[in-house]
Short mmCIF file of C-alpha atoms in Angstrom, two decimals:
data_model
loop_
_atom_site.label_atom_id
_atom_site.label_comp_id
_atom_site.label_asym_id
_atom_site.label_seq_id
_atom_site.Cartn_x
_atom_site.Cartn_y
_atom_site.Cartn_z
CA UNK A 1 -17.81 -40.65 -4.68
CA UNK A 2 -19.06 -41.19 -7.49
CA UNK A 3 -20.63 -38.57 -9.76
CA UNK A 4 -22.38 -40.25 -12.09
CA UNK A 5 -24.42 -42.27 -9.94
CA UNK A 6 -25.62 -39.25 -7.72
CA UNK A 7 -26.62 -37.43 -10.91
CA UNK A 8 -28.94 -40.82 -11.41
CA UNK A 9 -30.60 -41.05 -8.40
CA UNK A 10 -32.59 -38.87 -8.30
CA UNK A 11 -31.09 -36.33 -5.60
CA UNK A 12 -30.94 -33.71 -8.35
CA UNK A 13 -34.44 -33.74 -9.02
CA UNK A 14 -35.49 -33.71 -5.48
CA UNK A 15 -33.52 -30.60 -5.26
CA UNK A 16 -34.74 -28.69 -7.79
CA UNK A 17 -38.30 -29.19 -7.27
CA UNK A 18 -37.60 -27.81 -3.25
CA UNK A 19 -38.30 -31.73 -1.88
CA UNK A 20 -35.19 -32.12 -0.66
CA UNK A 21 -34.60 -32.06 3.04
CA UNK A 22 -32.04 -29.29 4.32
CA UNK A 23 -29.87 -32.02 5.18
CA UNK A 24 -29.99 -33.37 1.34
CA UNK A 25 -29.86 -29.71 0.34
CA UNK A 26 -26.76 -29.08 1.75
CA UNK A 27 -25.21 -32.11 0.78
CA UNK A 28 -26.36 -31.24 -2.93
CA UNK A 29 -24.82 -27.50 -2.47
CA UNK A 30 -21.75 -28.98 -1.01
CA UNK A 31 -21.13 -31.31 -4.30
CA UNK A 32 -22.49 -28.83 -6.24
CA UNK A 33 -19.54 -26.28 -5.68
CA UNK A 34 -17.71 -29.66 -5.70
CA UNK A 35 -18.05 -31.63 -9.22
CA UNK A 36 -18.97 -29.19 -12.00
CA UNK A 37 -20.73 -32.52 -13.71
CA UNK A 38 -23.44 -32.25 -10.59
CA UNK A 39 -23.63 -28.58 -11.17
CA UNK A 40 -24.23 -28.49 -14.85
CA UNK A 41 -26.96 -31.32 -13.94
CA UNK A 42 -28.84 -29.44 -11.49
CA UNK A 43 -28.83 -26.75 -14.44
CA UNK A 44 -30.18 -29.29 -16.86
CA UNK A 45 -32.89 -30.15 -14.21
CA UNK A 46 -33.71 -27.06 -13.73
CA UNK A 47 -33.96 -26.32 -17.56
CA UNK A 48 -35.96 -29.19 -18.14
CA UNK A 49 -38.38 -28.10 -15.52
CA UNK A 50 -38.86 -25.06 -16.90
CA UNK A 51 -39.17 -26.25 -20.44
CA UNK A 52 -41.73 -28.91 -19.17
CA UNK A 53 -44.24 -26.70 -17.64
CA UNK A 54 -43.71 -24.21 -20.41
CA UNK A 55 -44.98 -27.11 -22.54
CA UNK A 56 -47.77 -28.01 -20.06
CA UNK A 57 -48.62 -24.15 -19.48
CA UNK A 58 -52.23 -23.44 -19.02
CA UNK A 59 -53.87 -20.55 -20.22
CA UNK A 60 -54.49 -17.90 -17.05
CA UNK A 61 -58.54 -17.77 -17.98
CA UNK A 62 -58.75 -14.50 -16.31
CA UNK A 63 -58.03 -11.73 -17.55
CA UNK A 64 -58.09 -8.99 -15.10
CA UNK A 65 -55.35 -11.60 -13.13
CA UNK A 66 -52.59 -8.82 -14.47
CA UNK A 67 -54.72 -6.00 -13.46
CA UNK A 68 -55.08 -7.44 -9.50
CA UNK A 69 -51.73 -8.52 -9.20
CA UNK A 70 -50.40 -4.49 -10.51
CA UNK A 71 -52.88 -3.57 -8.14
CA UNK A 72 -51.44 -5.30 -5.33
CA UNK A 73 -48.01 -4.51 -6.39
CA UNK A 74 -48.09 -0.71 -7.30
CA UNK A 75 -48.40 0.65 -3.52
CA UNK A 76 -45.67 -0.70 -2.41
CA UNK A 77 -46.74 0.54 0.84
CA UNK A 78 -49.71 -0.28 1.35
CA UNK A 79 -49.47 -3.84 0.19
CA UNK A 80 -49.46 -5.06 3.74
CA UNK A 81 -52.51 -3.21 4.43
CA UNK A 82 -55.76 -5.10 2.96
CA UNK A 83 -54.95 -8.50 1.13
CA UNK A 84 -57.87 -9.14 -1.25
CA UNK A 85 -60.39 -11.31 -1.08
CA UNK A 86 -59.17 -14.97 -1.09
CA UNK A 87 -55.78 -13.82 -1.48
CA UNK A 88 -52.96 -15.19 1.25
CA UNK A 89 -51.00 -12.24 2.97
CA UNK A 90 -47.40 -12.50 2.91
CA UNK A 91 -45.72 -11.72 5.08
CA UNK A 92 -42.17 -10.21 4.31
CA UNK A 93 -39.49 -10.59 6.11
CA UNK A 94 -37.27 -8.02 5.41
CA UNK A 95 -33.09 -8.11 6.12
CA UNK A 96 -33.33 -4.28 6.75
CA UNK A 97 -32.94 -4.54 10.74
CA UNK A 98 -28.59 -4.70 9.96
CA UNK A 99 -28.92 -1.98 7.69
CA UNK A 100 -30.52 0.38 10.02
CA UNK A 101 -27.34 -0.71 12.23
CA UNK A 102 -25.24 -0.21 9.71
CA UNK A 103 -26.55 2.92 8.33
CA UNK A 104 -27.23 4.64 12.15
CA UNK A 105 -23.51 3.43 12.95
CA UNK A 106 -22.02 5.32 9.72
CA UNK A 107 -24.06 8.30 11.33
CA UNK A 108 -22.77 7.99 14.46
CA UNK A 109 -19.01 7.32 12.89
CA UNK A 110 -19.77 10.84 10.83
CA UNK A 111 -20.86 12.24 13.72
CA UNK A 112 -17.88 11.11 16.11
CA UNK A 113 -15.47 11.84 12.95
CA UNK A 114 -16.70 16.00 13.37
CA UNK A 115 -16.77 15.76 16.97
CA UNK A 116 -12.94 14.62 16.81
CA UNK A 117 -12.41 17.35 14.30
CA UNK A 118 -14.15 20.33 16.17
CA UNK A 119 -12.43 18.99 19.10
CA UNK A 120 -8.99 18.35 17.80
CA UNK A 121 -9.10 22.09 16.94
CA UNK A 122 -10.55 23.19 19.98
CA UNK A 123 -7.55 21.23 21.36
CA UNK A 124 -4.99 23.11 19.32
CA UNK A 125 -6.37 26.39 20.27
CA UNK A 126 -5.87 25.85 23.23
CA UNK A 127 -2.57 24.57 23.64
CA UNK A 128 -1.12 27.65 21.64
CA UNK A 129 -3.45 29.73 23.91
CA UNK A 130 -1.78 27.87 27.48
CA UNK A 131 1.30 27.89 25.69
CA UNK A 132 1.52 31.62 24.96
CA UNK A 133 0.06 31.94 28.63
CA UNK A 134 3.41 29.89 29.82
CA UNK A 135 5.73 32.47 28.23
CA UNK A 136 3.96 35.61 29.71
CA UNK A 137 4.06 34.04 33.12
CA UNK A 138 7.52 33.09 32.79
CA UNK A 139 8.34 36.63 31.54
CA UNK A 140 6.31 38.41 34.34
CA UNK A 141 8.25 36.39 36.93
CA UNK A 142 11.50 37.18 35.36
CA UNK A 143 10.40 40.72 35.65
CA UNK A 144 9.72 40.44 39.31
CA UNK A 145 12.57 38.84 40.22
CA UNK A 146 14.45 41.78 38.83
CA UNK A 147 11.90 44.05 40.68
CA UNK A 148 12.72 42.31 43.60
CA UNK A 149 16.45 42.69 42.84
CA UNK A 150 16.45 46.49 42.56
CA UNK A 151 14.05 46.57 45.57
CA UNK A 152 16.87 44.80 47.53
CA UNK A 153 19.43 46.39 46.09
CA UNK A 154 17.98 49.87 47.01
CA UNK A 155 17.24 48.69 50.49
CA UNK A 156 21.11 47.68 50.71
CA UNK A 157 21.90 51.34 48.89
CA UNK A 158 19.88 53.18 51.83
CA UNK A 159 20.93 51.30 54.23
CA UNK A 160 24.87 51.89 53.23
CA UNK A 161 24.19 56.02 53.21
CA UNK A 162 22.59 55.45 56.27
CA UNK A 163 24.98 54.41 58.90
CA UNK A 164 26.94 55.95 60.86
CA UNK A 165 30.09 57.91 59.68
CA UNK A 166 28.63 58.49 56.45
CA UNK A 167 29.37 62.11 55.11
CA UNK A 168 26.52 63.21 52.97
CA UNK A 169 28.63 65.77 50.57
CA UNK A 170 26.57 67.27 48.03
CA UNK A 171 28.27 68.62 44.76
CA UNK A 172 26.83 71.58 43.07
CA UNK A 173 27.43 72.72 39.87
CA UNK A 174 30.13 75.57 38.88
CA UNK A 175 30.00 78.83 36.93
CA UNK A 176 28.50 77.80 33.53
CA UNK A 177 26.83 74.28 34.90
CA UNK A 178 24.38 75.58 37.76
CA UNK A 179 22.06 73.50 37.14
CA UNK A 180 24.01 70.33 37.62
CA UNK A 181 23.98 68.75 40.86
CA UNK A 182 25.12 65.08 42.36
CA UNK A 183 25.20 64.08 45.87
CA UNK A 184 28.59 61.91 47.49
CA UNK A 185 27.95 59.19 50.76
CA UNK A 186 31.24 58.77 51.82
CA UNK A 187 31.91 56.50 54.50
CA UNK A 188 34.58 57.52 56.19
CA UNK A 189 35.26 54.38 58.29
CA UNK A 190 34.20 51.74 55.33
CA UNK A 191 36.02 54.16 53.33
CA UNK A 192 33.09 53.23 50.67
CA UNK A 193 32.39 55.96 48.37
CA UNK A 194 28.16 56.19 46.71
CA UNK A 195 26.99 58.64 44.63
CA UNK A 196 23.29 59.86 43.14
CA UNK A 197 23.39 61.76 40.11
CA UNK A 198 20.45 63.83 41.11
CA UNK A 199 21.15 66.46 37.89
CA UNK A 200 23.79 66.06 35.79
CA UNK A 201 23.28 65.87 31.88
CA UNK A 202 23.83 63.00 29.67
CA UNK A 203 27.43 62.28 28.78
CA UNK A 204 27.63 62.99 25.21
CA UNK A 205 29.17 60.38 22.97
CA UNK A 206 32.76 58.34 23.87
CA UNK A 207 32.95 61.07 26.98
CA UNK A 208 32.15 59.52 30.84
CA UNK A 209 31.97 61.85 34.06
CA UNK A 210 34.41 60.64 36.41
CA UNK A 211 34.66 61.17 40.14
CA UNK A 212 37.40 63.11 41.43
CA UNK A 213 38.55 62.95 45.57
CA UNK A 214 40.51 66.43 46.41
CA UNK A 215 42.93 65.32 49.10
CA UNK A 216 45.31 68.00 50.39
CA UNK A 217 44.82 69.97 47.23
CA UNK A 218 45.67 66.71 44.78
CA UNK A 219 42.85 65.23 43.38
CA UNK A 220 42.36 61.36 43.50
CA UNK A 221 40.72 59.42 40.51
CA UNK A 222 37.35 58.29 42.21
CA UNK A 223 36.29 56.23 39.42
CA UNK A 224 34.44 56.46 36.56
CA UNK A 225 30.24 57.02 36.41
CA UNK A 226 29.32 53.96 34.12
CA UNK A 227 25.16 53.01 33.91
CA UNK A 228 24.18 53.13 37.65
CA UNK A 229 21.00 51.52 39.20
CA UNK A 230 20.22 54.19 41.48
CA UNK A 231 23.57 54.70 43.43
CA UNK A 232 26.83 54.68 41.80
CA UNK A 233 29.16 52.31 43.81
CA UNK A 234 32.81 54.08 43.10
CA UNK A 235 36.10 53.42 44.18
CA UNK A 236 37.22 53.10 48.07
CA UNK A 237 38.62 56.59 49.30
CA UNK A 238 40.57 56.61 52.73
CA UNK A 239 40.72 60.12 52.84
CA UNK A 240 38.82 63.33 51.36
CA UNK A 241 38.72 67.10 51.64
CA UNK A 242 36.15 67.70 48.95
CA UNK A 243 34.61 65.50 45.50
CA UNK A 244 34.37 67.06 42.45
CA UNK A 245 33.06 65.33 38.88
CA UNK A 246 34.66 65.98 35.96
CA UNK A 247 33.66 64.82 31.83
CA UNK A 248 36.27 62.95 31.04
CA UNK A 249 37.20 61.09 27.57
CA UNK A 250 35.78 57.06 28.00
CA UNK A 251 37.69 55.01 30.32
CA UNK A 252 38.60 57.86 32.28
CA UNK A 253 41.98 59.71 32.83
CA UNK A 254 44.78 59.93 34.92
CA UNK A 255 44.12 63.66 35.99
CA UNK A 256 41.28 65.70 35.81
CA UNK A 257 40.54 68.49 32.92
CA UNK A 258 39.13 71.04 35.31
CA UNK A 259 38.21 73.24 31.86
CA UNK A 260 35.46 70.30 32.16
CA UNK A 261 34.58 70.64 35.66
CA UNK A 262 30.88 70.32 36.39
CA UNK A 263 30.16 69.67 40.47
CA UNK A 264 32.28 70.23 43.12
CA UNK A 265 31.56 70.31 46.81
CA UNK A 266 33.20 70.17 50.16
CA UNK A 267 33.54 67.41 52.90
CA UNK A 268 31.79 69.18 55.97
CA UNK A 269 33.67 68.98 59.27
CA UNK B 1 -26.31 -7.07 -21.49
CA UNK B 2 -27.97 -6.69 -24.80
CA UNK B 3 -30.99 -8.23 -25.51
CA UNK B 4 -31.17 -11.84 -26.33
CA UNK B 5 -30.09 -12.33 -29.50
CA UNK B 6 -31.94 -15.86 -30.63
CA UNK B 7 -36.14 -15.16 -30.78
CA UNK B 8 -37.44 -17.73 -28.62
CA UNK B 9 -36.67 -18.48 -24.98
CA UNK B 10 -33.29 -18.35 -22.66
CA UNK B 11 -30.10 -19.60 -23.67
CA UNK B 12 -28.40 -20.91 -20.43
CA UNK B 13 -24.94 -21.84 -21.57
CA UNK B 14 -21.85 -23.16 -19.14
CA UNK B 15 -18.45 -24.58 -19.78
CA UNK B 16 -16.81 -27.22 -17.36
CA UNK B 17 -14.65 -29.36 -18.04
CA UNK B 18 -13.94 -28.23 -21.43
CA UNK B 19 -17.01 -29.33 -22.53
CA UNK B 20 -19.59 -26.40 -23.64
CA UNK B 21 -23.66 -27.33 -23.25
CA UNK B 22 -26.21 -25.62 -23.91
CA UNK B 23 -29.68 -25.77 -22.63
CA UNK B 24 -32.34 -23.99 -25.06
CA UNK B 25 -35.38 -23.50 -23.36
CA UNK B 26 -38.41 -22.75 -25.22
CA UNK B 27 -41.23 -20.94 -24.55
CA UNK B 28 -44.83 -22.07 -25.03
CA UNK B 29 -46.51 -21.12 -28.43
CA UNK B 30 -48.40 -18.58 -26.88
CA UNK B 31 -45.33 -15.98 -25.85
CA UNK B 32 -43.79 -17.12 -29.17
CA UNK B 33 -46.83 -15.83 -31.19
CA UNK B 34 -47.51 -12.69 -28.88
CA UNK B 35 -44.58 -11.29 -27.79
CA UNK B 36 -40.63 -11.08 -28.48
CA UNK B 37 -38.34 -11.77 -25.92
CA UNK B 38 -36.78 -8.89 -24.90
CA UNK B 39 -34.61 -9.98 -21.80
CA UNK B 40 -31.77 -12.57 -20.83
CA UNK B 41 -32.26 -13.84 -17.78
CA UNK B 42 -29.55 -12.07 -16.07
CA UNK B 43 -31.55 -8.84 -17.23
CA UNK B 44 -34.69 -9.95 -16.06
CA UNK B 45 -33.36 -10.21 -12.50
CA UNK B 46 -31.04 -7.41 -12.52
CA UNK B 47 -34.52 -4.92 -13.33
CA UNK B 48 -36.65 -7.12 -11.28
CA UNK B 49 -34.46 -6.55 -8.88
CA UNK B 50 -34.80 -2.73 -9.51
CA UNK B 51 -38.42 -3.04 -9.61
CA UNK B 52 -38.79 -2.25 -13.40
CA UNK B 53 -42.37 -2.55 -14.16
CA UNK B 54 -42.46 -3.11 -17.45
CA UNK B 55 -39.85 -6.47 -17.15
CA UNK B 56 -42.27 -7.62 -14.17
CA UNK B 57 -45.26 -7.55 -16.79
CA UNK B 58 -42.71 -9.12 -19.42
CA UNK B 59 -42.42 -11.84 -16.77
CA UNK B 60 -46.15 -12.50 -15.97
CA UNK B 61 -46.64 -12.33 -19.80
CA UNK B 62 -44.23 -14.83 -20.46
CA UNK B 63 -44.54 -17.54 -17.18
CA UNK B 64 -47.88 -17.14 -15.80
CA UNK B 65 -49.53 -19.41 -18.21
CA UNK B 66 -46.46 -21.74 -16.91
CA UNK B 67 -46.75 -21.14 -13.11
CA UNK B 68 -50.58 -21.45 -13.72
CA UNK B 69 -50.18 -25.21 -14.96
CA UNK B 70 -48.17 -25.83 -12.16
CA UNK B 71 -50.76 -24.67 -9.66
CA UNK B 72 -53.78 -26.60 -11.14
CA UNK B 73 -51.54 -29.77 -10.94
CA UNK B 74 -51.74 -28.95 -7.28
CA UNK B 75 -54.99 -27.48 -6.49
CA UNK B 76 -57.06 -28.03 -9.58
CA UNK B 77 -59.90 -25.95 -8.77
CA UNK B 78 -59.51 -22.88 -11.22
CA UNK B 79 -60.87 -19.88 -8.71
CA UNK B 80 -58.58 -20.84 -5.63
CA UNK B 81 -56.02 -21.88 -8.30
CA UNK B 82 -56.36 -18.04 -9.61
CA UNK B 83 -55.89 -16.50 -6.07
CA UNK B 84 -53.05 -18.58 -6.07
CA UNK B 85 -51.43 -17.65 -8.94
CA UNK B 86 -52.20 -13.55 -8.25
CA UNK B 87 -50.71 -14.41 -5.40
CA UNK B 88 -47.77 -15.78 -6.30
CA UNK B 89 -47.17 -13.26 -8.42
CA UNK B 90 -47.33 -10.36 -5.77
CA UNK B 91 -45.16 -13.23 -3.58
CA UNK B 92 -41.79 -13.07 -6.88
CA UNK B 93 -42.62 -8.79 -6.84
CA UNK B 94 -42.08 -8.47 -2.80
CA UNK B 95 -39.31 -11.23 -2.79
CA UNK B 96 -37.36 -10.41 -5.76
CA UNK B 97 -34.35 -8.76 -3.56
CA UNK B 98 -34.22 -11.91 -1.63
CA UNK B 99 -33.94 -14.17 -4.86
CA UNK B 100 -30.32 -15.34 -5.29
CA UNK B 101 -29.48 -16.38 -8.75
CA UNK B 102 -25.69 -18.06 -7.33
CA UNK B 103 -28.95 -21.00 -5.72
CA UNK B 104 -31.48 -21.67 -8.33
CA UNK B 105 -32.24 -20.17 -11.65
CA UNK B 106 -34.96 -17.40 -12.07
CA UNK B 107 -37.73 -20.20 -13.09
CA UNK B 108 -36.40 -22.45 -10.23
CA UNK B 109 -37.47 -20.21 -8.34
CA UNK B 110 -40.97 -18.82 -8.72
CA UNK B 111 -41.89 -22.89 -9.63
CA UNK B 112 -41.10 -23.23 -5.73
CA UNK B 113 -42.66 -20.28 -4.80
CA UNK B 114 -45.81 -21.06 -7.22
CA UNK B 115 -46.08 -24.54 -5.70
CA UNK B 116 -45.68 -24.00 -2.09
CA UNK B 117 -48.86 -21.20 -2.44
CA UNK B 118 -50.57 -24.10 -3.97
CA UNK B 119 -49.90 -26.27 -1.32
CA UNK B 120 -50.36 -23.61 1.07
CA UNK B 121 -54.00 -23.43 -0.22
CA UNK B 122 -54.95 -27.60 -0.66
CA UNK B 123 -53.58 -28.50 3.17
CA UNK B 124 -55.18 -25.60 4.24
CA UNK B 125 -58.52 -26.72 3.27
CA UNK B 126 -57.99 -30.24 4.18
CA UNK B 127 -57.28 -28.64 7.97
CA UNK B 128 -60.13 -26.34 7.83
CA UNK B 129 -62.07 -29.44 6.73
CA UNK B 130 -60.70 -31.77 8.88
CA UNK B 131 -59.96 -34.00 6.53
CA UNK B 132 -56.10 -33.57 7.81
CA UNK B 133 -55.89 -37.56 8.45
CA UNK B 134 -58.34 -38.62 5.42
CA UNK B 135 -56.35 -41.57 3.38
CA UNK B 136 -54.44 -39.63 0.94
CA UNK B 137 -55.19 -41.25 -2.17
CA UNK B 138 -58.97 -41.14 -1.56
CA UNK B 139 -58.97 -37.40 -1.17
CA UNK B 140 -56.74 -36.93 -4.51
CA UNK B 141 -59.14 -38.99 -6.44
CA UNK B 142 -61.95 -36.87 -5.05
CA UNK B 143 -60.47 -34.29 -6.66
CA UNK B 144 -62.21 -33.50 -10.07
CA UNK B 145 -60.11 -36.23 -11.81
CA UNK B 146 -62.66 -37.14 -14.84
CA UNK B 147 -63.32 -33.63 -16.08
CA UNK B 148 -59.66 -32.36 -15.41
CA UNK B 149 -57.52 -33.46 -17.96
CA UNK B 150 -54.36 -33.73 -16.17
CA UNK B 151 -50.87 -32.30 -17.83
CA UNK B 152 -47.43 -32.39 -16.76
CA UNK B 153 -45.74 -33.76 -14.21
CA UNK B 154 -49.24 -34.89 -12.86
CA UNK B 155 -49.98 -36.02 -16.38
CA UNK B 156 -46.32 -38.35 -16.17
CA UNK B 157 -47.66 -39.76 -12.69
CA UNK B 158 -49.95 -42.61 -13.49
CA UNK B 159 -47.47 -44.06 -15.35
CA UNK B 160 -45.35 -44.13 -12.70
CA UNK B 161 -44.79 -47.13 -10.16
CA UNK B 162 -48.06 -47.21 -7.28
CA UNK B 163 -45.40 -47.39 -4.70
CA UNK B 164 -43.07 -44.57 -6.21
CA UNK B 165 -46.40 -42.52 -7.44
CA UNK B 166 -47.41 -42.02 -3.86
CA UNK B 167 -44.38 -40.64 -2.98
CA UNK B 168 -44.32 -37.84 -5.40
CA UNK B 169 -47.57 -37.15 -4.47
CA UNK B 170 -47.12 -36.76 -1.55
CA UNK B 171 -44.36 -34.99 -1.47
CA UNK B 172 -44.64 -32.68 -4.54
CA UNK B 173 -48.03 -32.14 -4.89
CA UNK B 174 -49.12 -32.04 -1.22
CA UNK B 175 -46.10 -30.89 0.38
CA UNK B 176 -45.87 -33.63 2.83
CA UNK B 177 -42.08 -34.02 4.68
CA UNK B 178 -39.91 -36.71 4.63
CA UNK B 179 -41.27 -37.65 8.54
CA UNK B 180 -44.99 -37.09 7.74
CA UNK B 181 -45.23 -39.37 4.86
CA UNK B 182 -42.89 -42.01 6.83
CA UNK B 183 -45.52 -42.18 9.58
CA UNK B 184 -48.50 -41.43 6.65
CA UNK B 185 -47.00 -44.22 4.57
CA UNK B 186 -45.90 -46.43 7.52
CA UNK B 187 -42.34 -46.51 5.58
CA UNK B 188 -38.38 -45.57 7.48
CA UNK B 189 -37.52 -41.99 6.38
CA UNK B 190 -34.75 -43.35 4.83
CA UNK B 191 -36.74 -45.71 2.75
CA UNK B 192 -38.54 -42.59 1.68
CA UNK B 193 -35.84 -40.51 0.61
CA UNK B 194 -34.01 -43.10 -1.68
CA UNK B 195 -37.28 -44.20 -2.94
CA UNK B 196 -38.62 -40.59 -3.67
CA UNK B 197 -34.88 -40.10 -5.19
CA UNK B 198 -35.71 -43.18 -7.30
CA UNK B 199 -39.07 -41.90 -8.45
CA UNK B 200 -37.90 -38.61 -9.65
CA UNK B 201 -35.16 -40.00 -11.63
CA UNK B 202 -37.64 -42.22 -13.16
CA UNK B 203 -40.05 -39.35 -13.81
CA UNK B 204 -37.50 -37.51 -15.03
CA UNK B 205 -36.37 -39.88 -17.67
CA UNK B 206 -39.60 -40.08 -18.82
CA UNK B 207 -39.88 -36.65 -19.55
CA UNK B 208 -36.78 -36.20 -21.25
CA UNK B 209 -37.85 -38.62 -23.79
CA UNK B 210 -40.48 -36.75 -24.07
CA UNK B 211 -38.95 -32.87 -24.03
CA UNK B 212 -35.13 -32.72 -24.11
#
């Protein structure tokens, strides 16, 4: 196109002084940003518009014009309110209604930001709280599962000493240890041997009590008392006159040391 | 920005290609006399912008005796042309956030806004008088022509063309569209846009001889 030509037609001009349709306006923006020539023209224009009606200025006459228009300007607020007397209202349209958007979405971002905050903690709270709540449940039904264990065993334990053929033989303590006591189920057909320590004191350190079966005057190792859960389950004895517990060195021993006897008691019939 | 450094008027300078120009625009004898300039443009809008008082009063001090010739070209009678001007001003205060200084300089500006009030005012009398569809030229020369010594760009239009003179009057000074003054004129609309191009062009050279 050519440049010089459009600056000479007039277009410029017409632009400046607002007479250009949009459609000319937009052409004269588009070469504007296009040819720097057209846009230091419109500049010149616009220049030598302003220095032409600075040369054909006319004295304002009035001179309370400054005064009105301060007037009309100070309240800012209530300039809407009462244009004067001959004076055009204006209206103004303000770009404020995206702002308010904008400004009541950054509230609502701020408020949703806390919310995820507040929440997020709530959220962590809680999850150590169920957590925690997971490992006492899981501890509490370990513990009744070994509740229920004992329970069973127990049952099994009474029902053993309670069949038939079982020889309830209850030891009682020598000269020197009457106040230890233990009771023997023998079953004499299972040839099972059970025993409750009902009173017998605590074996002291690397010492055990180990059960002793008399059987025509010998004595046969019964086995040894380790930690028992109720009933001690010892060693299988065909064959008994009388049981007698002795404290023995750990592990237990071949024969008894009777200096160390504690319980003794007879098979009945 | 510091204040401007030369004592009478803006300095609007650009470079493109490579060449550097500078427009010097003065200011009328009056604001020369009275009052230093104390802004750059870029200033001015920047605390208009802020609503600085005291650069709105530097403005109205130094282009209302400007705007004010520009209204009397238009509407010539000097109370309405007043209203107008107060007006106009109140019109740069509220709309000073919407002025973009990227589209038109500061002057540019509140000439447009200055003229369309006047305009505003004339066609609204010629409605309220019905004198909407009164032969154009008839009602401009019933205007107080022989007492009002015309200035300006009104001044430049008798020396213009008759058939490029109507145009601008039309279109400047009575703020006529393309389409009305095709069907006031009984010319195309493109007929009127080349030859109102053509007209300013040749206004515009005259008044170059005359001021640049």
């Amino acid at each position: 196109m050519n440049v010089e030509a459009y600056i000479l037609s007039g277009a410029i001009e017409s632009y400046v002084l607002g007479l250009a349709t949009p459609e000319e306006r937009e052409e004269t923006d588009r070469y504007r940003a296009e040819y720097p020539e057209i846009n230091a023209a419109i500049l010149a224009c616009e220049a030598a518009l302003e220095s032409n009606c600075q040369e054909n200025a006319v004295p304002v006459g009035d001179d309370r014009m400054w005064d009105r228009i301060h007037e009309n300007v100070r309240p800012e607020d209530k300039t809407s309110a009462s244009p004067g007397k001959g004076v055009l209202p204006v209206k103004i349209i303000r770009p404020g209604s995206w702002r308010n958007l904008a400004a009541a979405a950054a509230v609502l971002l701020l408020i949703s930001g806390a919310a995820n905050v507040f929440l997020y903690q709530r959220y962590q709270r809680i999850r150590d709280d169920y957590a925690g709540l997971v490992r006492q449940n899981d501890l509490q039904l370990a513990g009744n599962r070994l509740a229920q264990d004992t329970i069973g065993m127990l049952y099994a334990q009474v029902r053993a000493i309670t069949l038939p053929g079982v020889h309830k033989v209850e030891l009682k303590g020598v000269e020197g240890k009457e106040s230890a006591y233990a009771t023997v189920y023998w079953n004499s057909t299972s040839q099972e041997v059970l025993l409750y320590p009902n009173q017998l004191p605590a074996a002291p350190q690397g010492r055990q009590y180990q059960l002793w079966a008399l059987v025509d005057g010998k004595p046969v190792d019964a086995g040894i008392l380790g930690d028992c859960h109720g009933f001690c389950r010892l060693k299988q004895i065909p064959r008994a006159d009388a049981f007698a517990i002795t404290l023995e060195k750990a592990g237990g021993s071949p024969t008894p040391d009777l200096t160390q006897l504690y319980v003794v008691g007879n098979v009945a019939g | 920005m510091s204040p401007a450094p030369h004592g009478g008027g803006f300095l609007a300078t650009q470079n493109h290609t490579g060449n550097s120009t500078v427009y010097y625009c003065d200011f009328n004898i009056r604001s020369r006399l009275n009052l230093s300039p104390k802004y750059t443009e870029e200033d001015l809008v920047r605390l208009l912008k802020q609503r600085d008082e005291a650069a709105f009063r530097y403005l109205y001090d130094n282009y209302a005796s400007a705007l004010y010739g520009v209204i009397l070209g238009i509407c010539p009678e000097a109370q309405t042309a007043n209203d107008v001007l107060q007006e106009c001003f109140v019109k740069i205060w509220r709309l000073m956030e919407q002025y973009d200084p990227a589209k038109a300089r500061l002057f540019t500006w509140m000439h447009n806004i200055a003229r369309s009030g006047a305009i505003d005012v004339v066609r609204g009398k010629h409605w309220k008088y019905g004198q909407k569809s009164a032969p154009v030229d008839e009602s401009h020369q019933s205007l107080p022509g022989g007492s009002w010594e015309y200035t300006g760009l009104r001044g430049s239009l008798n020396r213009l063309k008759e058939e490029h003179r109507l145009l601008v009057e039309l279109s400047y000074f009575q703020g006529y569209t393309h389409e009305e003054i095709s069907k006031l004129a009984k010319i195309p609309t493109g007929t009127v846009k080349t030859r109102l191009r053509a007209a300013l062009a040749q206004l515009r050279k005259m008044l170059s001889v005359l001021f640049l």
